XYZ file of C-alpha atoms in Angstrom:
609
model
C 4.349 -6.435 40.696
C 2.337 -9.623 40.488
C 4.935 -11.773 42.316
C 4.079 -15.069 40.622
C 4.094 -13.585 37.108
C 7.344 -11.708 37.706
C 9.088 -14.739 39.187
C 7.899 -17.031 36.405
C 9.512 -14.719 33.816
C 12.850 -14.238 35.582
C 13.538 -17.261 37.784
C 15.186 -19.355 35.052
C 17.954 -16.717 34.724
C 18.604 -16.869 38.484
C 18.900 -20.669 38.644
C 22.554 -20.288 39.696
C 21.656 -17.562 42.178
C 23.156 -14.424 40.600
C 23.455 -12.631 37.229
C 25.866 -10.113 35.695
C 25.213 -6.868 33.765
C 24.811 -8.628 30.375
C 22.153 -10.964 31.750
C 20.410 -8.019 33.432
C 20.120 -6.257 30.078
C 18.835 -9.459 28.448
C 16.172 -9.769 31.155
C 14.944 -6.245 30.455
C 14.635 -7.227 26.790
C 12.715 -10.356 27.783
C 10.355 -8.246 29.904
C 9.773 -6.073 26.802
C 10.489 -2.779 28.488
C 12.155 0.116 26.647
C 15.432 0.913 28.407
C 18.631 2.866 27.947
C 21.822 0.858 28.487
C 23.687 3.744 30.166
C 21.016 4.005 32.863
C 20.815 0.265 33.560
C 24.610 0.068 33.740
C 24.705 2.997 36.173
C 22.026 1.596 38.520
C 23.603 -1.883 38.300
C 27.031 -0.475 39.173
C 25.619 1.442 42.158
C 24.043 -1.795 43.424
C 27.175 -3.955 43.118
C 29.735 -1.340 44.180
C 28.468 -1.459 47.759
C 29.394 -5.147 47.902
C 32.522 -5.140 45.737
C 30.964 -7.813 43.486
C 30.018 -7.949 39.797
C 26.701 -9.794 40.102
C 23.248 -9.205 41.586
C 20.632 -11.503 43.133
C 16.921 -11.751 42.390
C 15.942 -9.098 44.967
C 18.499 -6.638 43.544
C 17.015 -7.178 40.096
C 13.500 -6.500 41.353
C 14.720 -3.222 42.920
C 16.484 -2.154 39.690
C 13.398 -3.037 37.644
C 11.154 -0.992 39.923
C 13.513 1.951 39.887
C 13.646 2.091 36.090
C 10.172 0.891 35.102
C 7.759 1.907 37.868
C 7.585 5.625 37.199
C 5.771 7.578 39.947
C 3.865 9.669 37.363
C 2.395 6.450 35.905
C 1.482 5.285 39.397
C -0.382 8.529 40.151
C -2.402 8.201 36.936
C -3.121 4.520 37.495
C -4.337 5.067 41.058
C -6.561 7.969 39.989
C -8.636 5.524 37.907
C -8.161 2.189 39.683
C -10.628 1.660 42.526
C -8.507 -0.920 44.348
C -5.174 0.628 43.203
C -3.749 -2.573 41.694
C -6.036 -3.399 38.771
C -7.903 -1.392 36.101
C -11.288 -2.870 35.277
C -12.483 -2.541 31.690
C -14.859 0.313 32.636
C -12.066 2.156 34.459
C -9.791 1.834 31.450
C -12.558 3.241 29.200
C -12.993 6.182 31.586
C -9.230 6.827 31.479
C -9.220 6.737 27.658
C -12.107 9.199 27.431
C -10.964 11.668 30.092
C -7.180 11.607 29.734
C -6.635 10.514 26.133
C -9.617 12.390 24.619
C -10.729 9.183 22.898
C -14.406 10.105 22.977
C -15.337 6.989 20.976
C -13.597 4.608 23.393
C -15.725 1.523 24.185
C -15.376 -2.045 25.461
C -13.819 -3.065 22.165
C -11.085 -0.395 22.432
C -10.299 -1.389 26.011
C -10.195 -5.091 25.181
C -7.816 -4.507 22.267
C -5.394 -2.634 24.562
C -5.651 -5.303 27.271
C -4.907 -8.102 24.796
C -2.040 -6.100 23.311
C -0.274 -4.902 26.473
C -1.298 -6.951 29.519
C 1.552 -9.416 30.273
C -0.116 -11.266 33.182
C -2.263 -14.045 31.755
C -4.859 -14.389 34.528
C -5.439 -10.605 34.527
C -5.805 -10.658 30.746
C -8.391 -13.449 30.962
C -10.459 -11.336 33.382
C -10.407 -8.472 30.819
C -8.492 -6.249 33.204
C -5.210 -4.367 33.140
C -2.518 -4.553 35.825
C -0.021 -1.771 36.531
C 2.498 -3.752 34.435
C 0.099 -3.667 31.470
C -0.595 0.023 32.055
C 3.143 0.853 32.005
C 3.556 -1.048 28.738
C 0.605 0.772 27.195
C 1.831 4.202 28.372
C 5.336 3.516 27.004
C 4.042 2.334 23.620
C 3.545 3.858 20.180
C -0.194 3.985 20.972
C 0.636 6.803 23.387
C 2.939 8.633 20.996
C 2.390 12.381 20.850
C 2.254 11.994 17.054
C -1.276 11.311 15.718
C -1.481 7.664 14.691
C -3.554 8.356 11.553
C -0.836 10.750 10.309
C 1.662 7.857 10.299
C 0.177 6.625 7.022
C -0.705 8.516 3.845
C -4.019 10.220 4.698
C -4.003 13.315 2.479
C -5.582 13.609 -0.970
C -2.787 12.666 -3.396
C -4.724 13.624 -6.538
C -3.838 17.322 -6.659
C -1.286 18.571 -9.218
C 2.369 18.198 -8.128
C 2.740 21.928 -7.444
C 0.164 21.666 -4.621
C 2.571 19.747 -2.374
C 5.624 20.434 -0.263
C 8.205 17.942 -1.580
C 11.084 16.618 0.524
C 14.197 17.879 -1.328
C 17.940 17.487 -0.944
C 20.771 19.781 -2.100
C 24.026 18.344 -3.540
C 22.812 14.893 -2.486
C 26.151 13.257 -3.401
C 28.069 15.110 -0.653
C 28.350 13.586 2.798
C 30.521 16.321 4.319
C 31.530 19.847 3.273
C 31.250 21.462 -0.179
C 34.942 21.977 -1.028
C 37.208 19.051 -0.183
C 34.906 16.399 1.320
C 34.006 13.062 -0.213
C 31.230 12.483 -2.733
C 29.569 9.203 -1.905
C 26.706 6.998 -3.065
C 25.610 6.791 0.570
C 24.368 10.392 0.193
C 21.703 9.104 -2.224
C 20.875 5.939 -0.278
C 20.380 7.726 3.045
C 18.316 10.572 1.513
C 16.027 8.065 -0.248
C 15.604 5.990 2.918
C 14.544 9.192 4.706
C 11.765 9.660 2.159
C 13.487 12.409 0.143
C 11.760 12.772 -3.261
C 13.911 15.361 -5.053
C 17.593 14.517 -5.436
C 20.283 16.699 -6.953
C 22.918 15.346 -9.325
C 25.821 17.594 -10.450
C 27.092 16.112 -13.716
C 30.456 16.872 -15.330
C 32.460 15.407 -18.195
C 34.625 12.528 -17.019
C 37.410 10.590 -18.720
C 36.654 7.805 -21.257
C 33.353 9.484 -22.128
C 31.945 8.549 -18.683
C 30.110 11.448 -16.963
C 30.943 11.947 -13.268
C 29.114 13.431 -10.301
C 30.922 15.845 -7.971
C 30.966 19.453 -6.827
C 32.471 21.084 -9.924
C 35.783 22.899 -9.662
C 36.330 21.836 -6.065
C 38.391 19.036 -4.552
C 35.387 16.887 -3.638
C 35.831 13.336 -4.947
C 34.066 12.055 -8.082
C 31.597 9.209 -8.542
C 30.430 7.751 -11.865
C 27.015 8.995 -13.021
C 26.024 5.406 -13.851
C 26.646 4.280 -10.229
C 24.453 7.094 -8.903
C 21.580 6.045 -11.179
C 22.004 2.391 -10.128
C 21.706 3.329 -6.443
C 18.643 5.479 -7.151
C 17.099 2.587 -9.081
C 17.671 0.264 -6.124
C 16.376 2.489 -3.293
C 13.894 4.760 -5.133
C 10.674 3.379 -3.673
C 11.745 1.705 -0.434
C 10.446 4.508 1.821
C 7.671 5.878 -0.414
C 5.687 4.927 -3.535
C 5.458 8.515 -4.749
C 7.460 10.003 -7.648
C 11.119 10.932 -7.501
C 12.450 14.001 -9.268
C 16.105 13.985 -10.348
C 17.289 17.576 -10.422
C 20.214 17.571 -12.859
C 22.773 20.324 -12.607
C 24.201 19.610 -15.984
C 27.710 20.748 -16.992
C 28.394 17.974 -19.498
C 29.193 18.321 -23.179
C 26.403 17.176 -25.557
C 28.398 13.991 -26.197
C 28.398 12.980 -22.525
C 24.809 14.168 -22.090
C 23.908 11.435 -24.586
C 25.706 8.936 -22.346
C 23.671 10.249 -19.385
C 20.439 9.777 -21.346
C 21.446 6.223 -22.218
C 22.135 5.345 -18.559
C 18.855 6.906 -17.384
C 16.892 4.858 -19.924
C 18.717 1.536 -19.586
C 19.125 1.492 -15.787
C 15.770 2.960 -14.736
C 13.796 1.242 -17.498
C 10.028 1.401 -16.976
C 10.394 3.605 -13.889
C 11.664 6.519 -15.997
C 8.878 8.798 -17.209
C 9.538 9.559 -20.892
C 6.115 10.654 -22.130
C 3.013 12.373 -20.804
C 0.381 10.306 -19.063
C -2.841 11.009 -20.865
C -3.047 14.204 -22.915
C 0.021 15.416 -24.855
C -1.112 19.013 -24.407
C -0.376 19.681 -20.737
C -2.690 22.192 -19.061
C -2.062 20.998 -15.496
C 0.652 18.963 -13.778
C -0.267 15.342 -12.967
C -0.686 14.256 -9.343
C 1.672 12.254 -7.114
C -0.938 9.471 -7.265
C -0.827 9.375 -11.085
C 2.988 9.327 -10.999
C 3.436 6.581 -8.384
C 6.646 4.545 -8.850
C 7.862 6.912 -11.606
C 11.132 8.841 -11.822
C 11.132 12.282 -13.487
C 14.114 14.165 -14.900
C 14.330 17.881 -14.076
C 16.628 19.652 -16.525
C 16.614 22.296 -19.231
C 14.685 21.291 -22.342
C 14.665 22.256 -25.999
C 11.170 23.400 -27.013
C 7.842 22.134 -25.732
C 6.627 18.756 -24.439
C 4.711 18.194 -27.709
C 7.838 18.778 -29.832
C 9.840 16.459 -27.612
C 7.233 13.705 -27.936
C 7.238 13.999 -31.728
C 11.035 13.753 -31.747
C 11.040 10.701 -29.482
C 8.535 9.056 -31.805
C 11.196 9.205 -34.480
C 10.034 12.143 -36.574
C 13.229 14.155 -36.108
C 16.920 13.325 -36.218
C 18.697 16.361 -34.773
C 21.197 15.407 -32.125
C 21.965 18.737 -30.464
C 19.668 21.632 -29.633
C 20.479 25.067 -28.305
C 18.771 27.102 -25.613
C 19.245 30.815 -25.462
C 18.761 32.349 -22.040
C 18.958 35.896 -20.763
C 21.640 35.934 -18.116
C 21.394 38.608 -15.454
C 24.979 39.549 -14.761
C 24.522 41.170 -11.364
C 26.468 40.590 -8.181
C 23.185 39.932 -6.350
C 22.361 36.891 -8.409
C 23.379 33.689 -6.729
C 24.149 30.612 -8.647
C 24.646 26.993 -7.918
C 27.892 27.446 -9.789
C 30.875 27.226 -7.488
C 33.361 29.912 -8.323
C 36.878 29.391 -7.045
C 39.635 31.406 -8.788
C 39.375 31.011 -12.532
C 41.991 29.024 -14.374
C 43.606 30.240 -17.600
C 42.009 27.358 -19.482
C 38.478 28.622 -18.834
C 36.548 29.099 -22.042
C 34.492 32.269 -22.684
C 31.336 30.239 -21.971
C 32.733 29.219 -18.591
C 33.571 32.847 -17.806
C 29.900 33.665 -18.153
C 29.128 31.242 -15.364
C 31.318 32.967 -12.780
C 29.291 35.780 -11.325
C 31.018 39.125 -11.216
C 31.075 41.067 -7.987
C 31.201 44.398 -9.786
C 28.072 46.607 -10.112
C 25.150 45.171 -12.140
C 25.857 44.922 -15.839
C 23.443 44.663 -18.711
C 21.777 41.383 -19.602
C 23.771 38.992 -21.737
C 22.540 36.086 -23.868
C 23.768 32.670 -22.792
C 23.647 29.779 -25.218
C 23.492 26.274 -23.792
C 23.993 23.200 -25.943
C 21.743 20.294 -25.072
C 21.753 16.734 -26.354
C 18.275 16.106 -27.729
C 18.366 12.569 -26.274
C 18.577 14.058 -22.743
C 16.292 17.024 -23.435
C 13.481 14.700 -24.540
C 13.572 12.805 -21.237
C 12.300 15.979 -19.544
C 8.505 15.900 -19.446
C 6.746 17.641 -16.539
C 9.789 19.196 -14.880
C 11.446 21.598 -17.330
C 13.917 23.953 -15.636
C 13.399 27.548 -16.642
C 15.617 30.504 -15.688
C 13.769 32.739 -13.220
C 13.436 36.324 -14.483
C 10.620 37.868 -12.405
C 7.188 36.995 -11.052
C 5.568 39.140 -13.775
C 7.568 37.383 -16.495
C 6.556 33.935 -15.177
C 2.900 34.894 -14.938
C 2.902 36.064 -18.548
C 5.116 33.407 -20.148
C 5.698 30.330 -18.012
C 3.985 27.013 -18.710
C 2.641 24.870 -15.852
C 5.364 22.233 -16.392
C 8.196 24.772 -16.209
C 9.841 25.315 -12.829
C 12.372 27.733 -11.348
C 15.280 27.504 -8.947
C 15.875 30.576 -6.787
C 18.857 31.057 -4.465
C 18.184 31.578 -0.774
C 19.291 35.266 -0.661
C 17.111 36.360 -3.549
C 14.221 34.233 -2.255
C 14.504 35.805 1.211
C 14.175 39.293 -0.318
C 11.059 38.180 -2.191
C 9.542 36.756 1.018
C 10.049 40.119 2.754
C 9.123 42.496 -0.045
C 6.830 40.590 -2.462
C 5.225 37.906 -0.315
C 1.888 38.010 -2.130
C 3.499 37.677 -5.582
C 5.683 34.838 -4.301
C 2.605 32.930 -3.029
C 0.834 33.566 -6.345
C 3.910 32.205 -8.188
C 4.231 29.012 -6.083
C 0.487 28.313 -6.426
C 1.160 27.867 -10.170
C 4.770 26.705 -10.589
C 7.095 24.341 -8.769
C 9.779 26.464 -7.139
C 13.054 25.124 -5.776
C 15.143 27.026 -3.227
C 18.835 26.196 -2.778
C 21.510 27.279 -0.260
C 23.794 30.209 -1.078
C 27.212 29.317 -2.512
C 29.106 30.637 0.516
C 27.783 27.781 2.692
C 30.953 25.812 1.957
C 30.679 23.923 5.260
C 27.271 22.560 4.098
C 25.362 24.595 6.671
C 21.609 25.030 6.125
C 19.140 27.921 6.116
C 15.811 27.808 7.967
C 13.396 26.082 5.540
C 10.308 27.400 7.332
C 10.462 30.883 5.786
C 10.200 29.372 2.286
C 7.480 26.852 3.189
C 5.565 29.882 4.498
C 5.226 31.183 0.907
C 4.466 27.756 -0.581
C 7.861 26.837 -2.105
C 7.588 23.147 -2.960
C 11.257 22.112 -3.089
C 13.182 23.695 -0.249
C 16.507 21.912 -0.770
C 18.703 21.267 2.275
C 22.058 19.577 2.876
C 20.737 16.310 4.336
C 24.180 15.390 5.682
C 24.265 18.325 8.127
C 22.507 17.803 11.470
C 20.967 20.762 13.305
C 17.691 22.606 13.840
C 17.146 23.127 10.079
C 17.244 19.398 9.260
C 15.182 18.667 12.382
C 12.464 20.962 11.011
C 12.727 19.188 7.638
C 12.465 15.739 9.266
C 9.592 16.908 11.477
C 7.580 18.419 8.632
C 7.900 15.291 6.500
C 6.926 12.900 9.299
C 3.453 13.983 8.192
C 1.371 12.048 5.659
C 3.072 8.741 6.376
C 6.578 10.091 5.717
C 5.925 9.697 1.975
C 7.864 12.888 1.063
C 4.768 14.785 -0.168
C 2.710 17.016 2.150
C -0.357 18.801 0.778
C 0.012 22.570 1.072
C -2.714 24.471 2.981
C -5.579 25.729 0.800
C -4.387 29.377 0.965
C -1.050 28.363 -0.626
C -2.769 26.419 -3.438
C -5.383 28.989 -4.375
C -4.190 31.029 -7.374
C -6.201 34.050 -6.157
C -4.833 33.891 -2.608
C -3.746 37.153 -0.977
C -1.964 35.352 1.860
C 1.398 36.669 2.991
C 3.296 35.337 6.028
C 4.008 38.842 7.348
C 0.332 39.828 7.358
C -1.903 36.784 7.677
C -5.106 38.820 8.020
C -8.246 36.831 7.212
C -6.237 33.612 6.824
C -5.680 33.460 10.569
C -7.407 30.546 12.356
C -6.191 31.077 15.921
C -5.673 27.910 17.918
C -5.002 27.655 21.663
C -2.426 25.119 22.676
C -1.754 24.049 26.237
C 1.169 21.753 26.975
C 1.797 20.206 30.350
C 5.405 19.165 30.657
C 5.269 16.356 33.210
C 8.535 14.446 33.246
C 11.415 12.937 31.361
C 12.686 9.380 31.502
C 16.104 7.850 30.834
C 17.446 10.990 29.137
C 20.914 10.748 27.616
C 23.324 11.657 30.416
C 25.604 14.648 29.919
C 28.873 13.954 28.098
C 30.582 15.840 30.893
C 29.166 13.698 33.681
C 30.933 10.726 35.230
C 27.912 9.885 37.388
C 25.255 9.583 34.704
C 23.761 12.899 35.704
C 22.484 15.901 33.768
C 20.754 19.165 34.720
C 17.976 18.936 32.128
C 15.648 21.675 30.912
C 13.164 21.627 28.027
C 12.655 24.309 25.396
C 9.323 24.267 23.576
C 9.568 26.118 20.273
C 6.984 26.987 17.635
C 8.108 27.566 14.033
C 5.660 29.022 11.533
C 4.687 32.428 10.175
C 6.713 35.214 11.867
C 4.043 36.096 14.448
C 3.816 32.449 15.555
C 7.562 32.021 16.176
C 8.071 31.625 19.920
C 10.281 29.781 22.411
C 9.445 28.922 26.013
C 11.763 27.358 28.541
C 11.162 25.085 31.547
C 12.995 25.260 34.834
C 16.163 23.194 35.328
C 16.001 19.896 37.254
C 19.299 19.418 39.037
C 21.382 16.263 38.495
C 18.701 13.858 37.285
C 18.843 12.274 33.847
C 16.936 9.139 34.884
C 13.594 10.671 35.884
C 13.431 14.492 35.953
C 10.032 15.894 36.948
C 8.789 19.362 35.903
C 4.967 19.538 36.120
C 4.858 22.887 34.310
C 2.194 24.161 31.905
C 2.862 26.266 28.807
C 0.203 28.078 26.778
C 0.423 29.276 23.184
C -1.902 30.945 20.684
C -1.066 30.062 17.094
C -2.451 32.171 14.225
C -1.658 29.848 11.301
C -1.631 26.292 12.710
C -1.489 24.749 9.190
C 2.109 25.972 8.783
C 3.324 25.534 12.364
C 5.853 22.987 13.625
C 6.477 22.345 17.307
C 9.921 21.377 18.569
C 10.720 19.932 21.985
C 14.410 20.303 22.744
C 16.055 18.845 25.857
C 19.297 20.425 26.996
C 21.703 20.014 29.873
C 22.512 23.267 31.628
C 26.309 23.299 31.751
C 26.644 26.852 33.044
C 24.516 29.980 33.211
C 25.461 30.816 29.636
C 25.818 27.428 27.934
C 23.678 24.342 27.420
C 24.533 20.984 25.900
C 22.044 19.423 23.453
C 20.642 16.091 24.713
C 17.832 15.395 22.237
C 14.850 16.798 20.363
C 11.571 15.898 18.681
C 9.876 18.044 16.038
C 6.459 17.468 14.475
C 3.719 19.422 12.669
C 1.443 21.170 15.151
C -1.633 19.603 13.536
C -0.111 16.123 14.002
C 0.024 16.627 17.772
C -2.209 14.172 19.608
C -4.277 15.267 22.605
C -3.944 13.410 25.869
């Protein structure tokens, strides 16, 4: 360390000779180095325990700083490019950027920018050089993130029709725990919106005093007023992203309370609510996310066409209630978003229809749904349509009509009619939702439905685990705006792509990953001495033939600075759909590992270097 620089930063704190743990932490903050409190506390404790004191002197601090900040792997790199081993000249830094970071365009300007940004020692900065301290700060910064910096902002073409994008989507957004007795809470909406979620689900039921409520129908989950939900959505809608929000209504209200819902949507959301087409009344193609910026769309059943709805809203009709007649497939295979606990005696015949029988398939029955025209006419580009079959949709469905398909049925389609499924999602927005038996709010693997181009793969955002990590990783892309453009072969209406036989759509890519080291990993929960036995799993998620997991060796009892130096090679057939997940675990025994942390990102967002 440059002794004069280092002393000038820290000496004021040592004016009384010694400092305690709190002051040590504050000094690390002042030195602008990323640190983990558990590790500093552990090293501090080891230093003072020898002397039975609670404070350290200036030399102790320098030793702790070196131990935590001066990583040997950084030193090796620095010395490989620094002629005199203690300073990087501008030319040496440029060489490092070109050779190690694959920044082929790197020039004096690039080097100077990094020096001015990261070099803490003033006299070194003035000489347009970088000290080891500056190098450490650069290597620990966002500029060296494995995630491509240009993918951290919206970089994709946002002018395609809505159905050409994967859309970040949440299931039963109001729940923050399980699906049967847990609380419903407004925080479910706030947190999903702050994560960039663009399709929220609202389960609406008749409440007392003509006030509709949101909860998981016929369960013991608590209830929240519909109006409060809309207020929260209004407040947080566009904090994380400018692109449109779709409110997926699961509507169980009477026409009377549906009118109340319509009133709240219009009065609370105001101008944000989309109530008419943009441009042409006759809709031949869905508008783009760009054209719908800062707008909120209602996804619900609708009486008649967009044109009829627009005429009604313009005051040329005065009917208050419309009726939709749907063919209901009464088979035990069909899943529903209905929750079906034991039926009460008070259930009306209409309600009985909604409980699926578990007996053998019966013939189709007609279901009539009453809809308040006031709510129906708020549905413009996102009209929910009962899914019958791919053939039926191809022949009858309009571009603004979308389907919801349960995970079990969807999984069968992926396996047995992949090509038809891709053809369907290239034309129509398709939402997938978890099967009703996931009462503990568990999630399915979203990847298998992204593989066939499903736009809205709805997950329980409140449930941590690999499935949500894949969701979060996928939507880091394109600036985290909640819309990711689908690959060309999932947008092309004549595509013959299927995930189980990628054929001519394969663009093999070789990937080589050198796992060098870890730093300040979370210690094991089971360790009193701040230790862990870490290993890293590198996993690829994508089309079936790309799914693979590789595992590093285990580094014994070192959470502060484990070193692996292992190389892993992969060949990926369909890189456009692949995600890569790095998972760090602590080996507890030969058969069990404890999760320490993970990072997932799209393969094509992986930076070289």
